[in-house]
Coordinates of C-alpha atoms and ligand atoms in Angstrom, one line a residue:
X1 CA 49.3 -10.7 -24.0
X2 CA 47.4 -9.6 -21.2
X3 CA 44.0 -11.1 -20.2
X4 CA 41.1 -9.7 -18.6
X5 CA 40.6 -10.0 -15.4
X6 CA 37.0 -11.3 -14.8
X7 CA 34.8 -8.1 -13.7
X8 CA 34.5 -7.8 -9.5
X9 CA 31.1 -6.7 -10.1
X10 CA 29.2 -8.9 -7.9
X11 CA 25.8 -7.4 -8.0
X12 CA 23.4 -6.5 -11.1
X13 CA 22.7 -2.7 -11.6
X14 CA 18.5 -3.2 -11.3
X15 CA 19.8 -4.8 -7.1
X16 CA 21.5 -1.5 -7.2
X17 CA 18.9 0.6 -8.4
X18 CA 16.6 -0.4 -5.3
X19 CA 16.7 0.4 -1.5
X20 CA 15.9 -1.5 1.4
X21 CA 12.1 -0.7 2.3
X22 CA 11.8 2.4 4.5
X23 CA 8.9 0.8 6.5
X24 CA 10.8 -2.2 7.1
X25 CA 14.4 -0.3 7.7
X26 CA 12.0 1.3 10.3
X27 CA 10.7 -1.7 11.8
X28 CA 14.0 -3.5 11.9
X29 CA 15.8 -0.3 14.2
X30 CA 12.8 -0.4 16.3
X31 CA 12.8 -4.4 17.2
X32 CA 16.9 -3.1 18.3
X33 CA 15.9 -1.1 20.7
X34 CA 12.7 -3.2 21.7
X35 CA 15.5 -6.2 22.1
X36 CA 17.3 -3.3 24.3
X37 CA 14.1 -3.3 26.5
X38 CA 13.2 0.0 25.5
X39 CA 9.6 0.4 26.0
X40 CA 8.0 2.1 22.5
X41 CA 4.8 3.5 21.2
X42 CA 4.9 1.6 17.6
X43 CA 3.0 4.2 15.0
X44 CA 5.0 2.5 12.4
X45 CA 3.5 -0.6 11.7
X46 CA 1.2 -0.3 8.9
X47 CA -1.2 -2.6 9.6
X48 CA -4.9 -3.4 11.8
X49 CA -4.0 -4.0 15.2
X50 CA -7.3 -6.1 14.9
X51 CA -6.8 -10.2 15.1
X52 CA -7.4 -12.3 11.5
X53 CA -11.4 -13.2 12.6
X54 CA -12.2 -16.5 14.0
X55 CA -14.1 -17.9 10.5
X56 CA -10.8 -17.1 8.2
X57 CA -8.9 -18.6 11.0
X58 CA -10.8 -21.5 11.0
X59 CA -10.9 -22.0 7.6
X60 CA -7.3 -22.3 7.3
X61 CA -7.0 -24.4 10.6
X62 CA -9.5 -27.0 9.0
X63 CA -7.4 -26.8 5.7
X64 CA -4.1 -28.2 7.4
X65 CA -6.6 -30.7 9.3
X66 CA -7.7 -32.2 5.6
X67 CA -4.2 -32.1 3.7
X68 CA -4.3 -29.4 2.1
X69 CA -0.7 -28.5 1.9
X70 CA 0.5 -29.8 -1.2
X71 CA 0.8 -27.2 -4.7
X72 CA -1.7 -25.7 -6.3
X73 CA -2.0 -24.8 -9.8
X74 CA -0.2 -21.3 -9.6
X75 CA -3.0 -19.0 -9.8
X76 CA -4.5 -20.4 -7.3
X77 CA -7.3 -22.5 -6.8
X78 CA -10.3 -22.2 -9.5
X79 CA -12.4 -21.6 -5.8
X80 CA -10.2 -18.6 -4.6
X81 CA -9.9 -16.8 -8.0
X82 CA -14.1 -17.1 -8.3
X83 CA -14.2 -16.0 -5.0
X84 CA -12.0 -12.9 -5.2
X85 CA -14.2 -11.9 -8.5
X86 CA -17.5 -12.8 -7.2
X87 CA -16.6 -10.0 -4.1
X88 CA -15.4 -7.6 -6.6
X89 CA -18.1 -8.2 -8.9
X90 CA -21.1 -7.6 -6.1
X91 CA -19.0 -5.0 -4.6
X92 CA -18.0 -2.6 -7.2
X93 CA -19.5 -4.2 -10.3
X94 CA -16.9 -5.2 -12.2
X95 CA -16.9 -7.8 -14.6
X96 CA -14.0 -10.5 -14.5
X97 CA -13.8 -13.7 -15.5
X98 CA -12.2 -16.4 -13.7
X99 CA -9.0 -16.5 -15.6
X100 CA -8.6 -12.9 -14.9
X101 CA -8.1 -13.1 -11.5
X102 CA -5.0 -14.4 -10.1
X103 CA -4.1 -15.0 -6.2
X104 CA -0.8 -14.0 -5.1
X105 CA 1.7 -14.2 -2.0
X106 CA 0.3 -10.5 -0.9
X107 CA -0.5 -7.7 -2.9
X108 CA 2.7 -6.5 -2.9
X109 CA 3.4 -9.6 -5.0
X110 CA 0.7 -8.7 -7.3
X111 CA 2.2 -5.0 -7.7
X112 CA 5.8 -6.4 -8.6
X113 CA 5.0 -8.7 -11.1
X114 CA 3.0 -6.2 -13.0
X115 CA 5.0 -3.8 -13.2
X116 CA 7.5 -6.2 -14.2
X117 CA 5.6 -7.8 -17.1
X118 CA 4.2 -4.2 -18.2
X119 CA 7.1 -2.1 -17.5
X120 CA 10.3 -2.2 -19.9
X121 CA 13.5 0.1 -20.0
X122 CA 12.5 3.5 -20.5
X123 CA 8.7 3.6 -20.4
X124 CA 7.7 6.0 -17.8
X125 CA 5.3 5.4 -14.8
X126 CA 3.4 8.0 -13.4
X127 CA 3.1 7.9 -9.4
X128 CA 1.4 10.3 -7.6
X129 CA 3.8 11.9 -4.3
X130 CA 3.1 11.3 -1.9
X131 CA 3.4 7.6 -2.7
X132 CA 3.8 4.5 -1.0
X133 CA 7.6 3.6 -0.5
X134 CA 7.3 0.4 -2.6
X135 CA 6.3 2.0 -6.2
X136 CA 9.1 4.1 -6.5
X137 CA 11.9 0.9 -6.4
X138 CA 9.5 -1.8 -8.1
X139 CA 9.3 0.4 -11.1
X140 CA 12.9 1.2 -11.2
X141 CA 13.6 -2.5 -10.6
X142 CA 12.0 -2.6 -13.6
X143 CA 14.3 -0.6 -15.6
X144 CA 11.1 2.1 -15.9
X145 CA 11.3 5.9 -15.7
X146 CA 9.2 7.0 -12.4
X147 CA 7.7 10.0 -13.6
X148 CA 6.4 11.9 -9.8
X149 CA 3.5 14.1 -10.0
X150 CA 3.4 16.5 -6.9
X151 CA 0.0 16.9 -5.4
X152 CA -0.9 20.1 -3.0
X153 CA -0.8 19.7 0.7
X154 CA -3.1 22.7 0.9
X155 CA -5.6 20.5 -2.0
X156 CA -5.5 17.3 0.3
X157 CA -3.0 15.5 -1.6
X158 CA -5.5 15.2 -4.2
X159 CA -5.0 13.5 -6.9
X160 CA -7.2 15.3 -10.4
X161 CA -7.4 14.0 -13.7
X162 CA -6.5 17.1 -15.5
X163 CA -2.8 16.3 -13.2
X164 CA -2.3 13.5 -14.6
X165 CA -3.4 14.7 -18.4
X166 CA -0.7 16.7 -18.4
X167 CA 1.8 14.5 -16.7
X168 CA 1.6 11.9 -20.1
X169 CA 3.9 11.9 -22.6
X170 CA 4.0 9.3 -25.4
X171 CA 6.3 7.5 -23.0
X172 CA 3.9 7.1 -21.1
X173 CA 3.1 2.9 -20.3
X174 CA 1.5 3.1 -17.0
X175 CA 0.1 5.3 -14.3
X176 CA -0.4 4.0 -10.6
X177 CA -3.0 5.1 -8.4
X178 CA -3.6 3.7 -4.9
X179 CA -6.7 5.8 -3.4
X180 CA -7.2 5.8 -0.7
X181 CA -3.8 6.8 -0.5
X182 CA -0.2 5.2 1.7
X183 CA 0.7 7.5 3.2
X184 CA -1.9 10.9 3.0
X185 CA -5.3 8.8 3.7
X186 CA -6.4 11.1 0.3
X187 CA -9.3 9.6 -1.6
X188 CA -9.4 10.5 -5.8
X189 CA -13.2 11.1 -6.6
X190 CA -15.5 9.2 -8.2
X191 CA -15.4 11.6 -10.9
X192 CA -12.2 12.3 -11.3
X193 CA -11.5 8.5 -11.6
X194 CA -13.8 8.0 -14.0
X195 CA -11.8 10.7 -16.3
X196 CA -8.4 9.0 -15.3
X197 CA -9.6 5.5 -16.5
X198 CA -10.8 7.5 -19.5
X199 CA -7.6 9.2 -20.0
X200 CA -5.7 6.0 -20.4
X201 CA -7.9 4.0 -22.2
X202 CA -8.2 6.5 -24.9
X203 CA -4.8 6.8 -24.9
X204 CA -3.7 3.1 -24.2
X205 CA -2.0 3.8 -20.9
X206 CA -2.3 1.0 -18.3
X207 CA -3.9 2.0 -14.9
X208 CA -2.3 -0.1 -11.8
X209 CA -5.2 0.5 -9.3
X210 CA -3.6 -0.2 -6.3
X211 CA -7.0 -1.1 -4.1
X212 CA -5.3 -2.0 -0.5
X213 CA -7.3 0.2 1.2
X214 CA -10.1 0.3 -1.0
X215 CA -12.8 -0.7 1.7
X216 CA -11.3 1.8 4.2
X217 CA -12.7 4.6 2.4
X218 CA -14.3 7.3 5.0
X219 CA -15.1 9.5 2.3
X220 CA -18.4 8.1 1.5
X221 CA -19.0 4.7 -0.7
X222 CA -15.9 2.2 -1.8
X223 CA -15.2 3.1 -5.4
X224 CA -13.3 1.0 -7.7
X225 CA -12.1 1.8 -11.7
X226 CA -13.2 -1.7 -12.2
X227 CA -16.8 -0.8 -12.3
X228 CA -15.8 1.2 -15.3
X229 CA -15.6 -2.1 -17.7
X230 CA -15.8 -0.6 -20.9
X231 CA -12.3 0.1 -20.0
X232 CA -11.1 -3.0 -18.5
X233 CA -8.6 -3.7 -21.4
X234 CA -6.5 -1.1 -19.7
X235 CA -6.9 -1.4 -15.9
X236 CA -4.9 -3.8 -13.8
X237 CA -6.6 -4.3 -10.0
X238 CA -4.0 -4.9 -7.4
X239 CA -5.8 -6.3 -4.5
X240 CA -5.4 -7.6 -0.9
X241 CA -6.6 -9.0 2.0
X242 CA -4.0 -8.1 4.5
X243 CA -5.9 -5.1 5.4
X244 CA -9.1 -5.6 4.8
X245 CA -9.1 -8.7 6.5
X246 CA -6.4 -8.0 9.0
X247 CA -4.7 -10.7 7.6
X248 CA -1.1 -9.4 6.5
X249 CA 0.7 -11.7 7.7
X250 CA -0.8 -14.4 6.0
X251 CA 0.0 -13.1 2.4
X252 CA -3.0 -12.9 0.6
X253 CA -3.6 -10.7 -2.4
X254 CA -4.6 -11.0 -6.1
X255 CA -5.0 -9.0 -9.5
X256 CA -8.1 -8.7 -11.5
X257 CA -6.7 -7.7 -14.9
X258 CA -7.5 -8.8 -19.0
X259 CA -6.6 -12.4 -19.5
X260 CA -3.5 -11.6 -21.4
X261 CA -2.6 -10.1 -18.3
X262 CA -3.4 -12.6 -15.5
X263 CA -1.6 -15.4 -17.9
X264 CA 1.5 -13.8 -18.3
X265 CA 1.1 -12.8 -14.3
X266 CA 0.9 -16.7 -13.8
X267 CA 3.6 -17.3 -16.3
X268 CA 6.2 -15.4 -14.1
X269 CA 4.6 -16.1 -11.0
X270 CA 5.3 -20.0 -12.1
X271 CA 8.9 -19.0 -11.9
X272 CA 9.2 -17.7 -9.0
X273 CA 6.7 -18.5 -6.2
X274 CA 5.0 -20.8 -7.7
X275 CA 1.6 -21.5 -5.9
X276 CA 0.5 -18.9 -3.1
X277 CA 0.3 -20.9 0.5
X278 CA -2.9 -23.7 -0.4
X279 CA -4.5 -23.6 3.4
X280 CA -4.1 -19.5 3.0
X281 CA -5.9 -19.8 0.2
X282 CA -8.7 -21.6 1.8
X283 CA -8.4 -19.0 4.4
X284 CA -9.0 -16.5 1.5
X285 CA -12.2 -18.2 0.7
X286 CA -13.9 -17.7 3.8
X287 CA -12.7 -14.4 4.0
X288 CA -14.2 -13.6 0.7
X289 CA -17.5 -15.2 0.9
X290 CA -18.5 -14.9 4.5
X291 CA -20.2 -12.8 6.0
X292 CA -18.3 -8.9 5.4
X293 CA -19.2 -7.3 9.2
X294 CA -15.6 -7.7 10.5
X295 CA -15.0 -5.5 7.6
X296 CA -17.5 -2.8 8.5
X297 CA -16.4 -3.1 12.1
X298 CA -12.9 -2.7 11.7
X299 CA -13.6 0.2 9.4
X300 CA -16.0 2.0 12.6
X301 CA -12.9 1.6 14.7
X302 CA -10.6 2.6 12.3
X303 CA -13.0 6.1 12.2
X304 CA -13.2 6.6 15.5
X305 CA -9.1 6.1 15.7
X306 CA -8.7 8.4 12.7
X307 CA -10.5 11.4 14.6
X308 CA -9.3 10.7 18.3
X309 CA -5.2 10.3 16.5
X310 CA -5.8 13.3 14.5
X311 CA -7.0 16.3 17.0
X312 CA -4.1 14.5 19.3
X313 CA -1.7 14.9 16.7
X314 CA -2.9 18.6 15.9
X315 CA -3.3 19.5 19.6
X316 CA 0.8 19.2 19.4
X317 CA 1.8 22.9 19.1
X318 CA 3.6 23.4 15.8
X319 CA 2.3 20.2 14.2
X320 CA -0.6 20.9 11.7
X321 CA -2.3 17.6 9.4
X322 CA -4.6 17.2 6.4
X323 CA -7.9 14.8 7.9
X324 CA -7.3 12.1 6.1
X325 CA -10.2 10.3 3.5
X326 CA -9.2 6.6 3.9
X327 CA -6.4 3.9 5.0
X328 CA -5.1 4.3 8.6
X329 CA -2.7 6.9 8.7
X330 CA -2.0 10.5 9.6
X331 CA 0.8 12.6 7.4
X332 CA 1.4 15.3 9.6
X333 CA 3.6 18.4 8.6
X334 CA 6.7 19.2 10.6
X335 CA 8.1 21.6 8.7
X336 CA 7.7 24.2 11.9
X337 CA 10.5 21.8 13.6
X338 CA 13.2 21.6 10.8
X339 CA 16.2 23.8 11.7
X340 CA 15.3 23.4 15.3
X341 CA 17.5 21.3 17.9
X342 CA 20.1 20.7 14.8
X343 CA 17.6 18.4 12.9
X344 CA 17.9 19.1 9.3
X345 CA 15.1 16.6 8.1
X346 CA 12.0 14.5 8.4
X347 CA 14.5 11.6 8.9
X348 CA 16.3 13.0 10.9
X349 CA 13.6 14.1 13.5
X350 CA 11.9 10.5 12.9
X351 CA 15.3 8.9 14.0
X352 CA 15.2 11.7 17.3
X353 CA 11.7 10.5 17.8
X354 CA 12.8 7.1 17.9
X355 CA 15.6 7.4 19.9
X356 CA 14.8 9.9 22.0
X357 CA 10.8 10.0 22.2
X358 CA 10.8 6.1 21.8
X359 CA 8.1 6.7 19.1
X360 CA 8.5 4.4 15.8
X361 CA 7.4 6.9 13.2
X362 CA 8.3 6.6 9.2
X363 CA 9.6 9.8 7.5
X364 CA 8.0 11.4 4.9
X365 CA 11.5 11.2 2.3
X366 CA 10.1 7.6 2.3
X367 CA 6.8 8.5 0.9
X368 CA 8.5 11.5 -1.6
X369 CA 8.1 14.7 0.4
X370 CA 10.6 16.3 2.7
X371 CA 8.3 17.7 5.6
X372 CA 6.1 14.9 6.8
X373 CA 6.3 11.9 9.2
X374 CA 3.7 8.9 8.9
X375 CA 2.0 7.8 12.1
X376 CA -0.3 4.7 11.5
X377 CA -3.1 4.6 14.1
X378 CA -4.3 1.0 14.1
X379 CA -3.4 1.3 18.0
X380 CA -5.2 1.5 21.4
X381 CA -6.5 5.0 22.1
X382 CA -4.2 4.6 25.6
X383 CA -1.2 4.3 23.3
X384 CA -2.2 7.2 21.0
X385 CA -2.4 8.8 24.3
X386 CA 1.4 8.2 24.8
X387 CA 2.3 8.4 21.5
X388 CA 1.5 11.9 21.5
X389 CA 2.5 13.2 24.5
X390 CA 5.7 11.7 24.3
X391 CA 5.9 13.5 20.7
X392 CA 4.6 17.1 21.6
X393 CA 6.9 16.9 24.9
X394 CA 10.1 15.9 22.6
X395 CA 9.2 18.5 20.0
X396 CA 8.3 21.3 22.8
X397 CA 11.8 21.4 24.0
X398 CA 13.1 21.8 20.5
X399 CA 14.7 24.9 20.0
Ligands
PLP401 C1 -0.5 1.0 -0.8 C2 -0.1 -0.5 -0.5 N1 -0.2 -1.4 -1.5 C3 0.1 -2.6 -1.3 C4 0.5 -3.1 0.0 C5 0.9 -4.5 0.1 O1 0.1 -5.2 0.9 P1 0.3 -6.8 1.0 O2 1.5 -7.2 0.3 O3 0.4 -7.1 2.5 O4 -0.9 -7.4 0.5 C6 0.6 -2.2 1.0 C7 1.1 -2.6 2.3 O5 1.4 -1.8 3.2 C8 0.2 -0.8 0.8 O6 0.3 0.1 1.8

């Protein structure tokens, strides 16, 4: 009789499924050659190059001064959760309860665990392309079905109800929006999202509103679906503070969503991380109900960086870009260098860039299109300066 030997599969198939971040994969090659003493221009960081401002700071320094370090109840303090609807609520109008807000260990956070409670084997997921590089292996962490719906460079990246409409099917269990958009900057209107948030409530559909970069809107006025409330039963808010606030490091960020939701958010959340960080959320208090200036400010700068990194980036000959709506990146196109100087892809000229350039760039096959690179501009205007002469002299000898 033989007997079986015991399987040499170490890891599960949903580990397999997934990659290792692009952003981070990015990050990690360029603190090698930073170790190296290689002197970079870093337009890969996606994040504010702005400080957390003093009062948040404070908040959380005063927090560790008065012991408060033990747990939490997990969705966080009844303070934090009122305070993170109160802002939504005189923001955008929404209309949450405090038992449908939960405070997470970053957005990110919030993002994973709904698509994990919401998303089972086989429903499909619509994300917009380009898309941020997290969606795509969350959902198929999941076991879900990522159904990509291409948007037109020459249309902004735009993403349009009537897309989406014909993107459902009746597998259909979720769709994710993040506007403005990781990686394009691209805004979806105020109209259109009102038909989106239509569309699935009608049809039952769950719309993940990924709101990262919701106050870094240049395209006029902050919109949220959550205004919408007659449709709350199917909208799920994904929020965070790392941006807004300058704060990601901290991990801070929350989801506004139906009680059914938030509880079995908490329930998971109870088996994994517990409790986010108690003086953080402190720190998320003051952030929330101060004063919001630092927010306007850092949105003025980030306008002012948005123009002077764009006719930079387009001054490059070859390189053309869509003027981003929102967030803090440009998505140039550099298809015009493909086939040149033997490289074959956006990766592959990212990696030249990095290398050779030393400029940290991510590559658009992160984000779902093959002829892009993302270049975040929360830098100095002297290291745009470099940034981009560096790339138009690397790209000008291309041949
Ligand atoms: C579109 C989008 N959503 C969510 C996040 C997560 O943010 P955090 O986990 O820092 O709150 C990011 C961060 O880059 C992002 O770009």
């Amino acid at each position: 009789m033989t007997i079986a030997a015991p399987s040499s599969k170490i890891f599960t198939d949903r580990i397999g499924r997934i990659e290792v971040s692009a952003t981070m994969a990015v990050a990690a090659e360029a603190a090698k050659l930073r170790a190296q003493g290689i002197n970079l221009v870093d337009f890969g960081a996606g994040e504010p190059h702005f400080p957390t401002p003093r009062h948040i700071k404070d908040a959380a320094i005063a927090a560790i001064d008065a012991n408060f370090s033990k747990y939490t109840v997990v969705p966080g303090i009844p303070d934090v959760r009122k305070a993170i609807v109160d802002r939504h609520a005189a923001d955008f109008g929404s209309d949450y309860a405090i038992d449908e807000a939960i405070f997470t260990t970053g957005g990110k956070l919030a993002l994973f665990n709904a698509i994990q409670i919401l998303v089972d084997h086989g429903d499909e997921v619509i994300l917009p392309v380009p898309y941020w590089v997290s969606f795509k292996d969350i959902i198929q962490y999941a076991g879900g079905k990522v159904v990509l719906l291409e948007t037109k460079e020459a249309e902004n990246f735009r993403v349009t109800a009537d897309a989406i409409e014909k993107a459902i099917t009746p597998q259909t269990k979720a769709i994710i929006l993040n506007t403005p958009s990781n990686p394009s900057g691209s805004v979806v209107s105020a109209e259109d999202l009102e038909r989106i948030v239509r569309l699935a409530h009608e049809r039952g559909i769950y719309l993940l509103l990924d709101e990262c970069y919701v106050y870094l809107n240049y395209a006029g006025k902050p919109v949220s679906g959550g205004s919408l409330t007659w449709a709350k039963e199917h909208i799920v808010i994904l929020g965070s503070l790392s941006k807004t606030y300058a704060m990601t490091g901290w991990r801070a960020g929350f989801a506004l969503a139906p009680k059914a939701i938030t509880a079995n958010l908490s329930k998971l959340q109870s088996q994994s991380t517990s409790n986010a960080t108690s003086f953080v959320q402190k720190a998320a208090i003051a952030a929330l109900t101060s004063s919001q200036e630092c927010v306007a400010e850092f949105r003025a700068e980030f306008i002012e960086l948005r123009d002077y990194m764009l006719a930079k980036v387009t001054a490059i000959p070859g390189v053309t870009c869509t003027k981003p709506e929102g967030a803090f990146y440009v998505y140039p196109n550099i298809s015009a260098f493909i086939g040149k100087g033997g490289i074959k892809s956006a990766t592959e000229l990212a990696t030249r860039l990095l290398h050779e350039a030393h400029v940290v760039t991510v590559p658009g096959e992160a984000f779902g299109t093959k002829e892009h690179i993302r270049i975040s501009y929360p830098v100095t205007k002297a290291n745009i300066d470099e940034g981009t002469r560096r790339m138009g002299e690397f790209l000008g000898k291309l041949t």
